[in-house]
mmCIF file of C-alpha atoms and ligand atoms in Angstrom:
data_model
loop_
_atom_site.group_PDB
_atom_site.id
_atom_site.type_symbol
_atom_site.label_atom_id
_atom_site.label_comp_id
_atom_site.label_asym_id
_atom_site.label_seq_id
_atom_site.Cartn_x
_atom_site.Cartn_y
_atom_site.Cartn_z
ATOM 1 C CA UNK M 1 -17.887 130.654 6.726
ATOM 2 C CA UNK M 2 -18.766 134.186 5.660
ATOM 3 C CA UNK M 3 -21.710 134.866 3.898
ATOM 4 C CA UNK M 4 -22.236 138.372 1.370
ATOM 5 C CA UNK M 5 -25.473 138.626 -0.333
ATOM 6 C CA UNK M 6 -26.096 141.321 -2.884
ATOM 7 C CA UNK M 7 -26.555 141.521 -6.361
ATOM 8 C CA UNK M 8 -24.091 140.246 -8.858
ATOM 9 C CA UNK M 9 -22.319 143.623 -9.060
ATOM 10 C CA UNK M 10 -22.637 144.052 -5.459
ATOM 11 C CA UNK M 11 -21.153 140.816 -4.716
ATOM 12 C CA UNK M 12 -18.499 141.476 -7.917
ATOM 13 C CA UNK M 13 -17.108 145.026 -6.142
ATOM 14 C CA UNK M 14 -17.275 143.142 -2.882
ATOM 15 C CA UNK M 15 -14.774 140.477 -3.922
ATOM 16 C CA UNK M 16 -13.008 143.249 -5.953
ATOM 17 C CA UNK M 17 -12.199 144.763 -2.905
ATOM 18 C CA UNK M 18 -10.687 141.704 -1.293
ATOM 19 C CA UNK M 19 -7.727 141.873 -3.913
ATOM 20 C CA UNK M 20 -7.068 145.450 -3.391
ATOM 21 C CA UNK M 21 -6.935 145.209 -0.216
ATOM 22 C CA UNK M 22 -4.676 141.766 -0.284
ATOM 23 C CA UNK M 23 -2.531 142.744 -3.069
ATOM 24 C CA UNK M 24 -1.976 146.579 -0.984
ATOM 25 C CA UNK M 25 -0.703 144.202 1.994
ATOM 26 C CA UNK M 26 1.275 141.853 0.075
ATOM 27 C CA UNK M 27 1.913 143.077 -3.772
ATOM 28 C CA UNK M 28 3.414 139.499 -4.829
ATOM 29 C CA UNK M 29 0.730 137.958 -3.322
ATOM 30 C CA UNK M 30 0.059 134.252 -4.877
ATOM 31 C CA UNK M 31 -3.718 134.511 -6.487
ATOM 32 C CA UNK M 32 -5.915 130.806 -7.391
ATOM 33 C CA UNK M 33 -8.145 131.798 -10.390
ATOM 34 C CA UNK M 34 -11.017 130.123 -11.360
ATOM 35 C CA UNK M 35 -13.034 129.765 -14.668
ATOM 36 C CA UNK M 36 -16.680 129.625 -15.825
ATOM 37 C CA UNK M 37 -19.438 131.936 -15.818
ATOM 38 C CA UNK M 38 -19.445 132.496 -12.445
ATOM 39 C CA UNK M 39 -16.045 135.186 -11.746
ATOM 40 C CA UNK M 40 -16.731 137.283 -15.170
ATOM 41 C CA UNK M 41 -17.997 140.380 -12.853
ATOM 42 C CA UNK M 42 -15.470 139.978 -10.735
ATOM 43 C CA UNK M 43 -13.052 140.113 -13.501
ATOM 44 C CA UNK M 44 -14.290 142.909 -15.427
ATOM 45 C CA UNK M 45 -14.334 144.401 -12.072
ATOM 46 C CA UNK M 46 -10.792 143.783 -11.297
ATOM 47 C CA UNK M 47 -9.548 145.065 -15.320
ATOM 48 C CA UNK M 48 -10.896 148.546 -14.289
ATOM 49 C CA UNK M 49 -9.730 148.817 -11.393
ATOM 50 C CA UNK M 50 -6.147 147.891 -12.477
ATOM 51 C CA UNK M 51 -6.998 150.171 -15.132
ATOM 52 C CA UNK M 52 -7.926 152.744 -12.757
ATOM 53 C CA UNK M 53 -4.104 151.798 -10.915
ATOM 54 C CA UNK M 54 -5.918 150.832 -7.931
ATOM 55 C CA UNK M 55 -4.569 147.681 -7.940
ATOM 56 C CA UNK M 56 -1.056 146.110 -9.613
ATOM 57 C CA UNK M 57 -0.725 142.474 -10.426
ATOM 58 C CA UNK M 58 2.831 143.220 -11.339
ATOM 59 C CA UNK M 59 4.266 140.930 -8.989
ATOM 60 C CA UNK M 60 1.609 138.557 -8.742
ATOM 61 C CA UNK M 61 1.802 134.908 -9.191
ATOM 62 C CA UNK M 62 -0.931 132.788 -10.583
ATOM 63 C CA UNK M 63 -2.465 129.210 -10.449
ATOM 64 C CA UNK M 64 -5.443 128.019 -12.037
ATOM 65 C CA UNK M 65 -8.051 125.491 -10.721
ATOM 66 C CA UNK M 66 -8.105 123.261 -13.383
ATOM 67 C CA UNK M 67 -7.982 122.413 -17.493
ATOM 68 C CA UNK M 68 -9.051 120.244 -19.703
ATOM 69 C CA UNK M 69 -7.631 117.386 -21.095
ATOM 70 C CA UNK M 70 -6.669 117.337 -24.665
ATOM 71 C CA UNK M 71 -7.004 121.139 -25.066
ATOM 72 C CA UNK M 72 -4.202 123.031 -25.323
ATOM 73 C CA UNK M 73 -4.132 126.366 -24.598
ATOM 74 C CA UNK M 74 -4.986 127.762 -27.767
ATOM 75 C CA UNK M 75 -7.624 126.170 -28.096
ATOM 76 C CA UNK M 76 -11.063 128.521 -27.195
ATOM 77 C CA UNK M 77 -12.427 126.540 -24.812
ATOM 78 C CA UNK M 78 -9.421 125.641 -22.864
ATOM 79 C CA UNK M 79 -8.939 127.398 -19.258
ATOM 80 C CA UNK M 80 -5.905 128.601 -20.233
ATOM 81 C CA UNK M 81 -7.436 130.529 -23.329
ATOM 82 C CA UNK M 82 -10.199 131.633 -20.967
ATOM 83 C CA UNK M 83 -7.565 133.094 -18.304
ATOM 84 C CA UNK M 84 -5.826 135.066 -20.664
ATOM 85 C CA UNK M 85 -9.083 136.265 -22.835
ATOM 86 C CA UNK M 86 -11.150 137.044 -19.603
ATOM 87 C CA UNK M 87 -8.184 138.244 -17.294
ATOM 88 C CA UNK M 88 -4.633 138.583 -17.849
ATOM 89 C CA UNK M 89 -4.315 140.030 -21.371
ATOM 90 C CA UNK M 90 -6.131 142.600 -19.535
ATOM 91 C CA UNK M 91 -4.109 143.381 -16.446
ATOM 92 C CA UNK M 92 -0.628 144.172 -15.899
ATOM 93 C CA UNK M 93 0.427 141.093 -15.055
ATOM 94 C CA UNK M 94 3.460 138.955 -16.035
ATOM 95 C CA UNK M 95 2.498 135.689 -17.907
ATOM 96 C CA UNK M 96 5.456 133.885 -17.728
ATOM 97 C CA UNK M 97 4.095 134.094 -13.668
ATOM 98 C CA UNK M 98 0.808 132.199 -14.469
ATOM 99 C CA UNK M 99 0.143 128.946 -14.407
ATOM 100 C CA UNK M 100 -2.694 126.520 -15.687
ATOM 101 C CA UNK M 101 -2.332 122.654 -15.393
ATOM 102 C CA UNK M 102 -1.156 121.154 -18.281
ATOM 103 C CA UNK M 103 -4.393 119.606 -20.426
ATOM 104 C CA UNK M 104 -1.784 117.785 -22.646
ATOM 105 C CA UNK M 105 0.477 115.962 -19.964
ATOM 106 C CA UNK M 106 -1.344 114.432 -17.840
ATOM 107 C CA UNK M 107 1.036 112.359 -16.118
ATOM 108 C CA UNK M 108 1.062 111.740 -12.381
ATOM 109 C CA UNK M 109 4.458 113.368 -11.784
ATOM 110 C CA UNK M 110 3.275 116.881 -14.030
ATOM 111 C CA UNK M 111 0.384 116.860 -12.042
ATOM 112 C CA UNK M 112 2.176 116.063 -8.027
ATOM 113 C CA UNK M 113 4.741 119.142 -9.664
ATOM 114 C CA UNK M 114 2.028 121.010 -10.128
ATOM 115 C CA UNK M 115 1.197 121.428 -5.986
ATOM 116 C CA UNK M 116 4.873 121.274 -5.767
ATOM 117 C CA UNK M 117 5.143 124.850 -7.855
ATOM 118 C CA UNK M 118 2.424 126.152 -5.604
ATOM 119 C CA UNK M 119 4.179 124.935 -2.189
ATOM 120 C CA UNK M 120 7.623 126.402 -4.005
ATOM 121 C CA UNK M 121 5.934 129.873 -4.353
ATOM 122 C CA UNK M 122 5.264 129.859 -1.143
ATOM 123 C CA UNK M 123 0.982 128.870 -1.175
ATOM 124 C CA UNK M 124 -1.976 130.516 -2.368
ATOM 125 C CA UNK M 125 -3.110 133.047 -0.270
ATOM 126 C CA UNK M 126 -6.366 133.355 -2.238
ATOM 127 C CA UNK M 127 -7.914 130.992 -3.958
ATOM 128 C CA UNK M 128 -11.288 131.761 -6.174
ATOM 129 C CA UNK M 129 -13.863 128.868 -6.277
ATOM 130 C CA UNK M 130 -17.337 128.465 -8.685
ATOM 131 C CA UNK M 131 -19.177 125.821 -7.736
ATOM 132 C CA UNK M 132 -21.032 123.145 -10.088
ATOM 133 C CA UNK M 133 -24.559 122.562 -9.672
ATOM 134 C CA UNK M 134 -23.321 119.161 -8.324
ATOM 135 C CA UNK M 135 -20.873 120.804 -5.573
ATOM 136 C CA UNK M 136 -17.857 120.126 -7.621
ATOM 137 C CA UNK M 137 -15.228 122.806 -6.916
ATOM 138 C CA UNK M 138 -12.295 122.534 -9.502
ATOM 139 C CA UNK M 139 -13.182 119.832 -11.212
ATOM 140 C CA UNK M 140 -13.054 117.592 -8.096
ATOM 141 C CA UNK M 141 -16.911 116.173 -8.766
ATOM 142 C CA UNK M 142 -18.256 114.257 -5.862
ATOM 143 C CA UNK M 143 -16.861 111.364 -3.613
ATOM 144 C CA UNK M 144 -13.336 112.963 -4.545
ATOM 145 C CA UNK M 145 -11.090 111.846 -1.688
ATOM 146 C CA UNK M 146 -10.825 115.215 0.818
ATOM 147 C CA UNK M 147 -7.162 114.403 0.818
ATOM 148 C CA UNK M 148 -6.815 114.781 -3.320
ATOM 149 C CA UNK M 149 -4.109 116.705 -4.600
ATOM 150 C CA UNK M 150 -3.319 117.857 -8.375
ATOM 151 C CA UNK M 151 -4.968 114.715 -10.248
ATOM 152 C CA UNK M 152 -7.135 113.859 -13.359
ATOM 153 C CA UNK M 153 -10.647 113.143 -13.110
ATOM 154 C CA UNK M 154 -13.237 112.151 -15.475
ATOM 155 C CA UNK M 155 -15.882 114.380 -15.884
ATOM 156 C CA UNK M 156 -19.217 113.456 -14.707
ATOM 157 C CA UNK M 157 -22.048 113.592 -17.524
ATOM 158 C CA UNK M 158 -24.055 116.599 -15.237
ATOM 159 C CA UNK M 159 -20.695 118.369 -15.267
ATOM 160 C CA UNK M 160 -19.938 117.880 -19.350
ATOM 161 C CA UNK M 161 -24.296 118.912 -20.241
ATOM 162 C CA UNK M 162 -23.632 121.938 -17.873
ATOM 163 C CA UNK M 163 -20.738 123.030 -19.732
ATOM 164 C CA UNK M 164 -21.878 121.752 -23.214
ATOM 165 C CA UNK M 165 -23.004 125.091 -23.566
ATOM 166 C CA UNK M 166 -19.450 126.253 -24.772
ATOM 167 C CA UNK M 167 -19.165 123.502 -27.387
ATOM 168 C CA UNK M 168 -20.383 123.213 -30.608
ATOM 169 C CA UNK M 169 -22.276 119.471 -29.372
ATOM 170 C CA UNK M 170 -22.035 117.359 -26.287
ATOM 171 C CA UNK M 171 -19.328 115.108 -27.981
ATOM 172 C CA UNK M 172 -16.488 118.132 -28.570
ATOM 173 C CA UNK M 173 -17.032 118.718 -23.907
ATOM 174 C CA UNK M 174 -13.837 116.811 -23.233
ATOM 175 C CA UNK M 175 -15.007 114.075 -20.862
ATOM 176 C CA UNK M 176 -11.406 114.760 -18.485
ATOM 177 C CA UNK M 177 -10.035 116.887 -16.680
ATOM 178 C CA UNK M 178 -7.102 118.129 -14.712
ATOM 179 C CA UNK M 179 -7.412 119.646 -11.351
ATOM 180 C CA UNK M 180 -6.068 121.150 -8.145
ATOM 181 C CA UNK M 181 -7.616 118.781 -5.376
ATOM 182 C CA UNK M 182 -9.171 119.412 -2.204
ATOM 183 C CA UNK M 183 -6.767 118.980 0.068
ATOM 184 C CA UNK M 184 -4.360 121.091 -2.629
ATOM 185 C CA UNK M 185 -7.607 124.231 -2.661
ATOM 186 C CA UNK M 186 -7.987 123.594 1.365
ATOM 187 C CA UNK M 187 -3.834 124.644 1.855
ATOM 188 C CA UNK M 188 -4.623 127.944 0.460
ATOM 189 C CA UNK M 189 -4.820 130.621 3.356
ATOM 190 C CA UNK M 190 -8.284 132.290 2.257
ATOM 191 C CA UNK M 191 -11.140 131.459 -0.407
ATOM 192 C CA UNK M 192 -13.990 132.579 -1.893
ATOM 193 C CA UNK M 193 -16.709 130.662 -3.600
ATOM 194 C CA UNK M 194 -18.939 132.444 -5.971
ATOM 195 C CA UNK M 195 -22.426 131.482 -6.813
ATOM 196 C CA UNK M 196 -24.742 133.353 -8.791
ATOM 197 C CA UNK M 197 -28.905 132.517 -10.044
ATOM 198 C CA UNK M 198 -31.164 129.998 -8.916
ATOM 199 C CA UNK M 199 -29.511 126.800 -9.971
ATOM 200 C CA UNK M 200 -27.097 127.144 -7.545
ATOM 201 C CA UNK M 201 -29.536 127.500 -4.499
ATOM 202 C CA UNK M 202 -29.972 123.738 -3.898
ATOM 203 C CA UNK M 203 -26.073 123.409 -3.310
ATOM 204 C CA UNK M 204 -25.090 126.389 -1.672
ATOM 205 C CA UNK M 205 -27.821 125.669 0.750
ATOM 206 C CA UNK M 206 -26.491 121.864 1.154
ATOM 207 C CA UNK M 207 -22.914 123.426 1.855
ATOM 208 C CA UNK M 208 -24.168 126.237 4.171
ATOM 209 C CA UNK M 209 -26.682 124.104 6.304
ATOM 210 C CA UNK M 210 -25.817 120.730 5.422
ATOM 211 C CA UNK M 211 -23.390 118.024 6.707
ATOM 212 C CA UNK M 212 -19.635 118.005 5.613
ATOM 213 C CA UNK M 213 -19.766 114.939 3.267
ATOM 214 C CA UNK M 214 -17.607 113.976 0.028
ATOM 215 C CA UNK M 215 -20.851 113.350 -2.018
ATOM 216 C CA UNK M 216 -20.667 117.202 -2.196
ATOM 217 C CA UNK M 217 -17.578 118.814 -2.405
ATOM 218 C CA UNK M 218 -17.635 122.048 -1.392
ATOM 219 C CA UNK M 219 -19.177 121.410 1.738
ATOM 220 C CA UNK M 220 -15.476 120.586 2.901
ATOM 221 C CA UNK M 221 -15.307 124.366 3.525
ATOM 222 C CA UNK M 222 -16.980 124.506 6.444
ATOM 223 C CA UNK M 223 -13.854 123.242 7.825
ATOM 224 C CA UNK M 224 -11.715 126.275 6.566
ATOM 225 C CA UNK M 225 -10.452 129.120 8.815
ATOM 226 C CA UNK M 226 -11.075 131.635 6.181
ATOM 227 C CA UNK M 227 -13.362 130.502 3.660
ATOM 228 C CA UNK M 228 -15.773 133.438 2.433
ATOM 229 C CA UNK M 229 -19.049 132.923 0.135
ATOM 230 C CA UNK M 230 -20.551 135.974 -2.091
ATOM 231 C CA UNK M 231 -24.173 134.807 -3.134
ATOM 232 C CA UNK M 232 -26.513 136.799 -5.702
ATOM 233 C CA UNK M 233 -30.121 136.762 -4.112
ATOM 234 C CA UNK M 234 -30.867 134.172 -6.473
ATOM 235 C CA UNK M 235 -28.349 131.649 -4.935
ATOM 236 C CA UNK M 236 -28.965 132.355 -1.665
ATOM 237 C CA UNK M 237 -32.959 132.415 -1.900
ATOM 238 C CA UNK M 238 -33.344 128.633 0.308
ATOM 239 C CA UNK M 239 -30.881 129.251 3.185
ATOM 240 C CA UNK M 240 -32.776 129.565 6.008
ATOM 241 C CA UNK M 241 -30.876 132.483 7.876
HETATM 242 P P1 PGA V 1 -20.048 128.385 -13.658
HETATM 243 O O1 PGA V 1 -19.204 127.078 -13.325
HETATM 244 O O2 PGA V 1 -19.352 129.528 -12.997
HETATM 245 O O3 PGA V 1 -19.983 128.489 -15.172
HETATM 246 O O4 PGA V 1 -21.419 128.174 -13.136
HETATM 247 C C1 PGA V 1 -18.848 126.847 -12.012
HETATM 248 C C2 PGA V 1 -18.244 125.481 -11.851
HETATM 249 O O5 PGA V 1 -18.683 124.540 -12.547
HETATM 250 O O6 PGA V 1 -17.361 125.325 -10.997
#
């Protein structure tokens, strides 16, 4: 894996420059977003630059990470109300070309469609990953089978008090979830995992120096051919090297 450490905004133009310089090679490129707090530099980032024309997402295709179940996409905590608020309403793209996982159908069939679409538009060739202070990435929380694809998952209680933050009280943080799996966010041809302040330091030094386990997620990346990680100094303040 390769590691950037800089500030936020460093790390923000850094990763900025990884989609101008995909989407200049391959314009209908097929982009994995992500949600949270984690890829709102990044995204402001990438609004001014397509702002600036330096990059056009007018071919691109999108897939989201994950949603929740029971929110629809109206609804202003939903991923798909995040996507569009944070990112696309902003950019040229077409949104009849992005795509969230349904929070509303959550059958097994909508879901195995779901990689199906992604496979049909021909794989991700970038997917964006946060990563929960538990090593979730997605919403695939630990012990999630390596070979997971699109599935629903019930939250874990760390996961729904980290993100209770959005919600009005701990009982409105939807307690499932819809999301890509690992084996689904391994297919794609390059990532990059965010991580920004000091909460984040534990795990992003248990996926850079520790063992490739289940009981924490993103540690499955060590095993990707071209898997990148952009750190704040914060988050990277216990690796060793
Ligand atoms: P965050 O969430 O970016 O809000 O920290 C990341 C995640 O839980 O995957």
């Amino acid at each position: 894996m390769k590691i950037f450490i800089g500030t936020q905004e460093e790390i923000a133009k850094k990763a900025a420059q990884r989609y101008v310089d995909l989407l200049k090679e391959k314009p209908n490129a097929i982009l994995g977003h992500a949600t949270g707090s984690t890829p709102l530099g990044l995204y402001a980032e990438l609004i001014k630059l397509n702002k600036e024309g330096a990059l056009t997402y007018k071919d691109v295709t999108s897939f989201n990470l994950d949603e929740y179940v029971g929110l629809d996409g109206s609804h202003d905590q939903s991923y798909r109300y995040f996507m569009n608020e944070n990112l696309f309403n902003h950019i040229d793209i077409d949104l009849a070309k992005t795509f969230v996982p349904s929070g509303l159908d959550t059958s097994a069939e909508t879901a195995a469609n779901y990689d199906k679409a992604i496979e049909a538009a021909g794989g991700i060739d970038l997917q964006l990953l946060g990563i929960g202070n538990n090593g979730h990435i997605g919403f695939n929380e630990p012990n999630t089978p390596f070979g997971s694809c699109t599935h629903m998952v019930e939250l874990t209680e760390s996961t729904r008090q980290a993100n209770k933050r959005f919600f009005n009280s701990i009982d409105e943080v939807p307690t499932h979830a819809v999301t890509m799996g690992i084996k689904t966010i391994m297919n794609a041809k390059s990532i990059i995992l965010m991580a920004i302040g000091s909460a984040k330091a534990p795990v992003i030094k248990a996926i850079v120096e520790g063992e490739v386990t289940p009981e924490i997620p993103a540690s499955v990346l060590q095993l990707h051919p071209n898997a990148e990680i952009y750190l704040d100094y914060e988050a990277a303040a216990l690796l060793s090297k």
